[in-house]
mmCIF file of C-alpha atoms and ligand atoms in Angstrom:
data_model
loop_
_atom_site.group_PDB
_atom_site.id
_atom_site.type_symbol
_atom_site.label_atom_id
_atom_site.label_comp_id
_atom_site.label_asym_id
_atom_site.label_seq_id
_atom_site.Cartn_x
_atom_site.Cartn_y
_atom_site.Cartn_z
ATOM 1 C CA MET G 1 100.296 67.149 99.675
ATOM 2 C CA THR G 2 99.838 70.378 101.578
ATOM 3 C CA GLU G 3 102.599 72.941 101.298
ATOM 4 C CA LYS G 4 104.091 74.282 104.540
ATOM 5 C CA ILE G 5 103.993 78.095 104.584
ATOM 6 C CA TYR G 6 105.610 80.663 106.878
ATOM 7 C CA PHE G 7 104.030 84.103 106.412
ATOM 8 C CA ASN G 8 105.951 87.279 107.247
ATOM 9 C CA HIS G 9 103.926 90.465 106.649
ATOM 10 C CA ASP G 10 104.067 94.117 107.608
ATOM 11 C CA GLY G 11 100.549 94.814 108.816
ATOM 12 C CA GLY G 12 99.161 96.841 105.905
ATOM 13 C CA VAL G 13 95.516 96.513 104.904
ATOM 14 C CA ASP G 14 96.333 94.022 102.140
ATOM 15 C CA ASP G 15 98.783 92.128 104.388
ATOM 16 C CA LEU G 16 95.967 91.472 106.872
ATOM 17 C CA ILE G 17 93.547 90.467 104.108
ATOM 18 C CA SER G 18 96.265 88.105 102.866
ATOM 19 C CA LEU G 19 96.398 86.469 106.290
ATOM 20 C CA PHE G 20 92.625 86.008 106.180
ATOM 21 C CA LEU G 21 92.829 84.430 102.701
ATOM 22 C CA LEU G 22 95.705 82.109 103.674
ATOM 23 C CA LEU G 23 93.560 80.766 106.504
ATOM 24 C CA GLN G 24 90.893 79.752 103.926
ATOM 25 C CA MET G 25 93.247 77.809 101.626
ATOM 26 C CA ASP G 26 93.008 74.034 101.789
ATOM 27 C CA ASN G 27 96.243 73.273 99.907
ATOM 28 C CA ILE G 28 98.566 74.853 102.485
ATOM 29 C CA GLU G 29 99.575 74.431 106.114
ATOM 30 C CA LEU G 30 100.387 77.744 107.801
ATOM 31 C CA ILE G 31 103.208 77.050 110.288
ATOM 32 C CA GLY G 32 104.040 80.573 111.434
ATOM 33 C CA VAL G 33 103.273 84.280 111.170
ATOM 34 C CA GLY G 34 105.630 87.201 111.754
ATOM 35 C CA VAL G 35 104.673 90.896 111.754
ATOM 36 C CA VAL G 36 107.074 93.724 110.862
ATOM 37 C CA ASP G 37 106.843 97.355 112.016
ATOM 38 C CA ALA G 38 106.939 98.655 108.440
ATOM 39 C CA ASP G 39 103.697 99.606 106.626
ATOM 40 C CA SER G 40 101.895 99.593 110.010
ATOM 41 C CA TYR G 41 102.424 100.086 113.732
ATOM 42 C CA VAL G 42 103.433 96.653 114.892
ATOM 43 C CA VAL G 43 101.374 96.500 118.122
ATOM 44 C CA PRO G 44 97.911 96.958 116.528
ATOM 45 C CA ALA G 45 99.035 94.969 113.447
ATOM 46 C CA THR G 46 100.005 92.005 115.646
ATOM 47 C CA GLU G 47 96.781 92.176 117.658
ATOM 48 C CA ALA G 48 94.736 92.360 114.457
ATOM 49 C CA SER G 49 96.615 89.314 113.104
ATOM 50 C CA ARG G 50 95.836 87.326 116.269
ATOM 51 C CA LYS G 51 92.164 88.338 116.056
ATOM 52 C CA ILE G 52 91.958 87.333 112.370
ATOM 53 C CA ILE G 53 93.322 83.879 113.282
ATOM 54 C CA ASP G 54 90.759 83.620 116.101
ATOM 55 C CA ARG G 55 87.840 84.747 113.949
ATOM 56 C CA PHE G 56 88.652 83.192 110.579
ATOM 57 C CA GLY G 57 91.268 80.492 111.293
ATOM 58 C CA HIS G 58 88.925 77.487 111.641
ATOM 59 C CA GLY G 59 90.665 76.498 114.870
ATOM 60 C CA THR G 60 94.238 76.792 113.497
ATOM 61 C CA GLN G 61 96.697 76.753 116.394
ATOM 62 C CA LEU G 62 99.332 79.413 115.756
ATOM 63 C CA SER G 63 101.248 82.113 117.546
ATOM 64 C CA VAL G 64 102.106 85.481 116.023
ATOM 65 C CA ALA G 65 105.704 86.706 116.299
ATOM 66 C CA VAL G 66 106.582 90.398 116.532
ATOM 67 C CA SER G 67 109.567 91.606 114.522
ATOM 68 C CA ASN G 68 112.193 93.874 116.052
ATOM 69 C CA SER G 69 113.622 94.775 112.636
ATOM 70 C CA ARG G 70 113.756 98.508 111.942
ATOM 71 C CA ALA G 71 113.567 100.672 108.850
ATOM 72 C CA VAL G 72 116.340 102.131 106.786
ATOM 73 C CA HIS G 73 113.600 104.240 105.117
ATOM 74 C CA PRO G 74 110.383 104.314 107.218
ATOM 75 C CA PHE G 75 106.887 104.232 105.701
ATOM 76 C CA PRO G 76 104.708 107.377 105.841
ATOM 77 C CA LYS G 77 102.829 107.599 109.132
ATOM 78 C CA GLU G 78 99.480 108.166 107.338
ATOM 79 C CA TRP G 79 99.700 104.687 105.806
ATOM 80 C CA ARG G 80 100.914 103.008 108.976
ATOM 81 C CA LEU G 81 97.916 104.306 110.939
ATOM 82 C CA ALA G 82 95.486 101.984 109.105
ATOM 83 C CA ALA G 83 96.611 99.179 111.455
ATOM 84 C CA TYR G 84 94.785 100.929 114.336
ATOM 85 C CA SER G 85 91.568 101.007 112.298
ATOM 86 C CA GLU G 86 91.945 97.347 111.300
ATOM 87 C CA ASN G 87 92.487 96.339 114.907
ATOM 88 C CA SER G 88 89.319 98.212 115.908
ATOM 89 C CA LEU G 89 86.970 96.590 113.391
ATOM 90 C CA PRO G 90 83.848 95.401 115.279
ATOM 91 C CA LEU G 91 83.975 92.206 113.183
ATOM 92 C CA LEU G 92 87.279 91.312 114.878
ATOM 93 C CA ASN G 93 86.213 92.373 118.351
ATOM 94 C CA GLU G 94 82.910 90.620 118.915
ATOM 95 C CA SER G 95 84.230 88.282 121.627
ATOM 96 C CA GLY G 96 86.217 90.972 123.474
ATOM 97 C CA LYS G 97 89.225 88.681 123.958
ATOM 98 C CA ILE G 98 92.204 87.359 121.998
ATOM 99 C CA THR G 99 92.976 83.637 122.183
ATOM 100 C CA THR G 100 95.807 83.231 119.636
ATOM 101 C CA PRO G 101 98.998 84.023 121.594
ATOM 102 C CA GLU G 102 101.922 86.236 120.759
ATOM 103 C CA ALA G 103 105.077 84.147 120.139
ATOM 104 C CA SER G 104 107.786 84.378 122.791
ATOM 105 C CA ALA G 105 110.638 84.959 120.316
ATOM 106 C CA PRO G 106 111.069 87.918 117.940
ATOM 107 C CA ALA G 107 109.943 87.227 114.353
ATOM 108 C CA HIS G 108 113.357 86.429 112.839
ATOM 109 C CA VAL G 109 114.135 83.976 115.684
ATOM 110 C CA ASP G 110 110.665 82.432 115.407
ATOM 111 C CA LEU G 111 111.285 81.888 111.679
ATOM 112 C CA PHE G 112 114.740 80.431 112.320
ATOM 113 C CA ASN G 113 113.430 78.025 114.973
ATOM 114 C CA LYS G 114 110.575 76.814 112.789
ATOM 115 C CA LEU G 115 112.930 76.247 109.835
ATOM 116 C CA GLN G 116 115.384 74.342 112.024
ATOM 117 C CA ARG G 117 112.687 72.042 113.360
ATOM 118 C CA THR G 118 110.968 71.236 110.061
ATOM 119 C CA ALA G 119 111.558 67.971 108.221
ATOM 120 C CA ASP G 120 110.148 69.154 104.850
ATOM 121 C CA PRO G 121 111.335 72.428 103.319
ATOM 122 C CA VAL G 122 109.098 75.440 103.912
ATOM 123 C CA THR G 123 107.740 78.004 101.431
ATOM 124 C CA LEU G 124 108.202 81.565 102.643
ATOM 125 C CA LEU G 125 105.579 84.168 101.800
ATOM 126 C CA PHE G 126 106.851 87.715 102.436
ATOM 127 C CA THR G 127 104.549 90.669 101.760
ATOM 128 C CA GLY G 128 106.719 93.327 103.388
ATOM 129 C CA PRO G 129 110.453 94.027 103.642
ATOM 130 C CA LEU G 130 112.914 91.089 103.639
ATOM 131 C CA THR G 131 114.806 92.110 106.795
ATOM 132 C CA ASP G 132 113.779 89.173 108.999
ATOM 133 C CA LEU G 133 114.781 86.668 106.316
ATOM 134 C CA ALA G 134 118.114 88.430 105.718
ATOM 135 C CA ARG G 135 118.866 88.203 109.445
ATOM 136 C CA VAL G 136 118.085 84.474 109.433
ATOM 137 C CA LEU G 137 120.331 83.850 106.405
ATOM 138 C CA LYS G 138 123.163 85.883 107.932
ATOM 139 C CA SER G 139 123.021 84.081 111.265
ATOM 140 C CA ASP G 140 123.321 80.649 109.611
ATOM 141 C CA PRO G 141 123.610 80.400 105.800
ATOM 142 C CA SER G 142 123.095 76.605 105.954
ATOM 143 C CA ILE G 143 119.461 77.201 106.946
ATOM 144 C CA GLU G 144 118.872 77.817 103.208
ATOM 145 C CA LYS G 145 118.339 74.111 102.611
ATOM 146 C CA LYS G 146 115.176 74.248 104.753
ATOM 147 C CA ILE G 147 113.631 76.861 102.452
ATOM 148 C CA LYS G 148 111.753 75.465 99.455
ATOM 149 C CA ARG G 149 111.259 78.878 97.855
ATOM 150 C CA LEU G 150 110.481 82.485 98.659
ATOM 151 C CA ILE G 151 107.452 84.255 97.225
ATOM 152 C CA TRP G 152 108.000 87.982 97.714
ATOM 153 C CA MET G 153 105.857 91.000 96.948
ATOM 154 C CA GLY G 154 108.550 93.502 96.170
ATOM 155 C CA GLY G 155 110.689 95.241 93.597
ATOM 156 C CA THR G 156 109.970 96.437 90.089
ATOM 157 C CA PHE G 157 111.762 96.538 86.754
ATOM 158 C CA LEU G 158 109.595 99.358 85.440
ATOM 159 C CA GLU G 159 111.114 102.828 85.120
ATOM 160 C CA LYS G 160 108.891 104.188 87.865
ATOM 161 C CA GLY G 161 108.523 102.625 91.309
ATOM 162 C CA ASN G 162 105.975 103.568 93.982
ATOM 163 C CA VAL G 163 108.156 105.549 96.400
ATOM 164 C CA ALA G 164 107.739 109.333 96.382
ATOM 165 C CA GLU G 165 110.202 110.510 99.032
ATOM 166 C CA PRO G 166 112.752 113.343 98.865
ATOM 167 C CA ASP G 167 115.727 111.033 99.430
ATOM 168 C CA CYS G 168 115.286 108.742 96.424
ATOM 169 C CA ASP G 169 115.063 108.864 92.628
ATOM 170 C CA GLY G 170 111.578 107.324 92.373
ATOM 171 C CA THR G 171 112.700 104.034 90.788
ATOM 172 C CA GLN G 172 112.079 101.864 93.874
ATOM 173 C CA GLU G 173 109.223 99.734 95.139
ATOM 174 C CA TRP G 174 108.512 100.379 98.836
ATOM 175 C CA ASN G 175 109.252 96.940 100.370
ATOM 176 C CA SER G 176 112.641 96.979 98.682
ATOM 177 C CA PHE G 177 113.318 100.646 99.593
ATOM 178 C CA TRP G 178 112.554 100.020 103.316
ATOM 179 C CA ASP G 179 115.714 97.877 103.615
ATOM 180 C CA PRO G 180 117.773 97.532 100.399
ATOM 181 C CA ASP G 181 120.625 95.623 102.099
ATOM 182 C CA ALA G 182 118.187 92.903 103.143
ATOM 183 C CA VAL G 183 117.171 92.435 99.501
ATOM 184 C CA LYS G 184 120.846 92.147 98.560
ATOM 185 C CA THR G 185 121.456 89.493 101.241
ATOM 186 C CA VAL G 186 118.469 87.437 100.073
ATOM 187 C CA PHE G 187 119.441 87.834 96.395
ATOM 188 C CA ASN G 188 122.949 86.598 97.289
ATOM 189 C CA SER G 189 121.531 83.353 98.711
ATOM 190 C CA SER G 190 120.545 80.404 96.534
ATOM 191 C CA VAL G 191 116.921 80.362 97.730
ATOM 192 C CA PRO G 192 114.598 80.112 94.670
ATOM 193 C CA ILE G 193 112.603 83.359 94.416
ATOM 194 C CA ASP G 194 109.235 84.183 92.850
ATOM 195 C CA LEU G 195 108.848 87.955 92.581
ATOM 196 C CA VAL G 196 105.437 89.592 92.489
ATOM 197 C CA SER G 197 106.549 93.082 91.517
ATOM 198 C CA LEU G 198 104.701 96.200 90.350
ATOM 199 C CA GLU G 199 104.563 94.829 86.763
ATOM 200 C CA SER G 200 101.662 92.580 87.749
ATOM 201 C CA THR G 201 100.162 94.457 90.700
ATOM 202 C CA ASN G 202 99.723 97.656 88.631
ATOM 203 C CA ASN G 203 97.040 95.697 86.747
ATOM 204 C CA VAL G 204 94.875 95.255 89.842
ATOM 205 C CA PRO G 205 94.124 98.664 91.385
ATOM 206 C CA LEU G 206 91.436 99.030 94.016
ATOM 207 C CA THR G 207 88.398 100.529 92.203
ATOM 208 C CA LYS G 208 84.868 101.651 93.079
ATOM 209 C CA LYS G 209 83.542 98.749 91.020
ATOM 210 C CA ILE G 210 85.382 96.103 93.024
ATOM 211 C CA ARG G 211 84.372 97.773 96.306
ATOM 212 C CA GLN G 212 80.736 97.533 95.141
ATOM 213 C CA ARG G 213 81.152 93.854 94.325
ATOM 214 C CA TRP G 214 82.269 93.180 97.902
ATOM 215 C CA ALA G 215 79.637 95.502 99.422
ATOM 216 C CA SER G 216 76.812 93.721 97.634
ATOM 217 C CA GLN G 217 77.957 90.424 99.128
ATOM 218 C CA ARG G 218 78.631 91.646 102.660
ATOM 219 C CA ARG G 219 76.264 89.009 104.032
ATOM 220 C CA TYR G 220 79.325 86.742 103.773
ATOM 221 C CA PRO G 221 81.478 87.661 106.817
ATOM 222 C CA GLY G 222 84.703 87.131 104.844
ATOM 223 C CA LEU G 223 83.697 89.583 102.125
ATOM 224 C CA ASP G 224 82.429 92.017 104.769
ATOM 225 C CA PHE G 225 85.903 91.871 106.350
ATOM 226 C CA ILE G 226 87.589 92.512 102.978
ATOM 227 C CA GLY G 227 85.245 95.403 102.099
ATOM 228 C CA ASN G 228 85.635 97.029 105.515
ATOM 229 C CA SER G 229 89.418 96.654 105.441
ATOM 230 C CA TYR G 230 89.777 98.277 102.027
ATOM 231 C CA ALA G 231 87.510 101.103 103.225
ATOM 232 C CA PHE G 232 90.574 102.454 105.089
ATOM 233 C CA VAL G 233 92.545 103.098 101.873
ATOM 234 C CA PRO G 234 91.897 105.143 98.693
ATOM 235 C CA GLU G 235 90.967 103.653 95.319
ATOM 236 C CA LEU G 236 92.079 104.626 91.817
ATOM 237 C CA ASN G 237 89.810 107.389 90.528
ATOM 238 C CA PHE G 238 90.821 109.717 87.711
ATOM 239 C CA PHE G 239 94.585 109.306 87.946
ATOM 240 C CA GLU G 240 97.144 107.578 90.159
ATOM 241 C CA THR G 241 98.276 109.450 93.275
ATOM 242 C CA ASN G 242 101.000 108.527 95.755
ATOM 243 C CA SER G 243 98.392 106.874 97.966
ATOM 244 C CA THR G 244 96.422 104.927 95.346
ATOM 245 C CA TYR G 245 95.993 101.383 96.580
ATOM 246 C CA TYR G 246 96.608 98.244 94.507
ATOM 247 C CA LEU G 247 95.965 94.630 95.496
ATOM 248 C CA TRP G 248 99.728 94.020 95.840
ATOM 249 C CA ASP G 249 99.866 91.440 98.660
ATOM 250 C CA VAL G 250 96.516 89.838 97.929
ATOM 251 C CA LEU G 251 97.675 89.018 94.394
ATOM 252 C CA THR G 252 100.884 87.544 95.822
ATOM 253 C CA THR G 253 98.908 85.370 98.246
ATOM 254 C CA CYS G 254 96.407 84.232 95.592
ATOM 255 C CA TYR G 255 99.319 83.360 93.269
ATOM 256 C CA LEU G 256 100.521 80.953 95.941
ATOM 257 C CA PHE G 257 97.124 79.229 95.928
ATOM 258 C CA ASP G 258 96.609 79.192 92.158
ATOM 259 C CA PRO G 259 99.556 80.111 89.899
ATOM 260 C CA SER G 260 97.306 79.793 86.818
ATOM 261 C CA ILE G 261 95.920 83.322 87.453
ATOM 262 C CA VAL G 262 99.234 84.957 86.433
ATOM 263 C CA LYS G 263 101.896 84.949 83.735
ATOM 264 C CA THR G 264 105.527 84.446 84.697
ATOM 265 C CA LYS G 265 108.938 84.627 83.053
ATOM 266 C CA GLU G 266 112.478 83.759 84.116
ATOM 267 C CA ILE G 267 114.769 86.725 84.752
ATOM 268 C CA LYS G 268 118.208 87.564 86.168
ATOM 269 C CA CYS G 269 118.269 90.497 88.543
ATOM 270 C CA ASP G 270 120.127 92.477 91.177
ATOM 271 C CA VAL G 271 119.430 95.388 93.549
ATOM 272 C CA LYS G 272 121.143 98.780 93.882
ATOM 273 C CA LEU G 273 122.459 100.048 97.215
ATOM 274 C CA GLY G 274 123.086 103.595 98.457
ATOM 275 C CA PHE G 275 121.779 107.052 97.487
ATOM 276 C CA PRO G 276 119.706 107.828 95.405
ATOM 277 C CA SER G 277 118.699 104.452 93.868
ATOM 278 C CA GLY G 278 119.071 102.116 96.876
ATOM 279 C CA GLY G 279 116.365 99.454 96.651
ATOM 280 C CA GLN G 280 115.992 99.704 92.878
ATOM 281 C CA THR G 281 115.828 96.184 91.418
ATOM 282 C CA PHE G 282 117.206 95.824 87.886
ATOM 283 C CA LEU G 283 117.755 93.201 85.206
ATOM 284 C CA THR G 284 121.319 92.077 84.503
ATOM 285 C CA GLU G 285 122.883 89.013 82.889
ATOM 286 C CA THR G 286 125.228 88.705 85.875
ATOM 287 C CA GLY G 287 122.349 88.789 88.367
ATOM 288 C CA ARG G 288 120.585 86.011 90.272
ATOM 289 C CA LYS G 289 117.804 83.947 88.737
ATOM 290 C CA ALA G 290 114.197 84.648 89.705
ATOM 291 C CA THR G 291 110.701 83.944 88.431
ATOM 292 C CA LEU G 292 108.928 87.227 87.726
ATOM 293 C CA VAL G 293 105.129 87.463 87.861
ATOM 294 C CA TYR G 294 104.424 90.150 85.242
ATOM 295 C CA ASP G 295 100.723 89.866 84.413
ATOM 296 C CA VAL G 296 97.454 88.695 85.952
ATOM 297 C CA ASP G 297 94.057 87.563 84.669
ATOM 298 C CA SER G 298 92.029 89.987 86.769
ATOM 299 C CA THR G 299 88.690 88.222 86.200
ATOM 300 C CA LYS G 300 90.079 84.940 87.522
ATOM 301 C CA PHE G 301 91.806 86.795 90.365
ATOM 302 C CA PHE G 302 88.712 88.586 91.678
ATOM 303 C CA ASP G 303 86.647 85.399 91.273
ATOM 304 C CA LEU G 304 89.191 83.530 93.382
ATOM 305 C CA ILE G 305 89.014 86.119 96.184
ATOM 306 C CA ASP G 306 85.210 85.742 96.239
ATOM 307 C CA ARG G 307 85.416 81.971 96.271
ATOM 308 C CA LEU G 308 87.924 81.800 99.138
ATOM 309 C CA ALA G 309 86.105 84.427 101.197
ATOM 310 C CA LYS G 310 82.675 82.827 100.752
ATOM 311 C CA GLU G 311 83.780 79.346 101.710
ATOM 312 C CA THR G 312 84.706 80.419 105.221
ATOM 313 C CA GLU G 313 81.106 80.792 106.460
ATOM 314 C CA GLN G 314 77.680 80.845 104.882
ATOM 315 C CA PRO G 315 75.538 83.884 105.751
HETATM 316 O O1 AGV T 415 104.689 98.493 97.668
HETATM 317 C C1 AGV T 415 103.599 97.724 97.981
HETATM 318 C C2 AGV T 415 103.612 97.256 99.436
HETATM 319 C C3 AGV T 415 102.694 96.042 99.614
HETATM 320 O O2 AGV T 415 103.323 95.065 100.411
HETATM 321 N N1 AGV T 415 103.113 98.217 100.455
HETATM 322 C C4 AGV T 415 101.646 98.079 100.410
HETATM 323 C C5 AGV T 415 101.409 96.578 100.263
HETATM 324 O O3 AGV T 415 101.163 96.021 101.549
HETATM 325 C C6 AGV T 415 103.665 99.555 100.488
HETATM 326 C C7 AGV T 415 102.895 100.660 99.795
HETATM 327 C C8 AGV T 415 103.146 101.219 98.556
HETATM 328 N N2 AGV T 415 102.230 102.201 98.290
HETATM 329 C C9 AGV T 415 101.372 102.257 99.359
HETATM 330 C C10 AGV T 415 101.774 101.308 100.317
HETATM 331 C C11 AGV T 415 100.220 103.052 99.633
HETATM 332 N N3 AGV T 415 99.769 103.953 98.760
HETATM 333 N N4 AGV T 415 99.586 102.856 100.805
HETATM 334 C C12 AGV T 415 100.024 101.945 101.683
HETATM 335 N N5 AGV T 415 101.105 101.146 101.472
HETATM 336 CA CA1 CA T 416 102.763 94.697 102.712
#
C-alpha cells in the first residue's frame, strides 16, 4: 500500500532536493506541500517548488501552499538567498511557465483541510520548523488521530548544535531554534515522532567527492539538478564552519523511503524554552517517546540518491 505523505519544508537547497526525491518514490502518495519562510525567502522557494513538481513530478497534480508562520529566531540572510538561485536554475525554467498552482489557503490551513478530508491517516514529513503543525494541533487537538506519524529533521542531543548566534548558548539545532514553542506543542501531542537529528546528519557532510560523483553523471537530469542545487552551498573542507552543509533533509526524506539505511533507538525527550537554551532538545525520563535516527550507512544512502534520481529520466 502506498503511504500518504504531506510535506512541509522551508525552501533550503536540501529541502528542494527532498521534494524532487519524494516525487520519484513509488511507495508514497504526496498529498500536499507547504513552504515556510524560514531557511529561504518564501516567494522564490514556493515558485521553485512548483517548477520542480512541473519538471520532475511525472504529472502529479498538486498545489503548493505558502506558510504565513514567522520566526522567533530568523535564519541568516546569506543562507536564505539560495532560494533565488534555485528558482533561477535554467533546468527549472526551460518552458518559461509554471503549471502547478499555488494553494488558495495558507500552509497550516492547507494541512488542516487535507487532514480533515483524509480517510487514512497521513504521514507528515517536516524538514523545517514545526510551526505550521503546532498551529494545526492548537486549533483542533482532535486532528491528531488523522496523523499516522511525524518524521522531522530537527533537534540534537549532542552537546553542540548548529546555531552560532549571539542570543543562544550553541546547544540548539536550527529548525528547533527557529520556533522552540512549536516544538514544545508538538512534543506535548501524542503524535508518534521519528527524529532525524544532528546525530545522524553529521555523518553525511557535503564533500568534493560526492559533488564529483554527481557531476560525472550529469547526463541524468535528476543528478544534474542535485549537483547544480548543491553548487549554491559550501562543502566540508579542512574543518567545519558555521556554513558547512550536510545532507540533513535529504537523509530524512530517504529514511522515509528506505528505513534500512539508518540505525534508530527509542528515546524520551523534551525541549527547553527561553533564553539562552530555547530550542535545545534533551533526554529525560519524564519526556515524550520518540524514535531517534542516530546513524546512517552512507554508502547505501548515496547509492539510493543515485538510484532515485536516475529513474526519473534516461539521458
Ligand atoms: O539544521 C538543519 C536544517 C535543515 O532542515 N537547515 C538546513 C536544512 O535544510 C538549517 C541550517 C543549519 N545550518 C545551515 C542551515 C547552513 N550552514 N546553511 C543553510 N541552512
Ligand atoms: Ca530545511
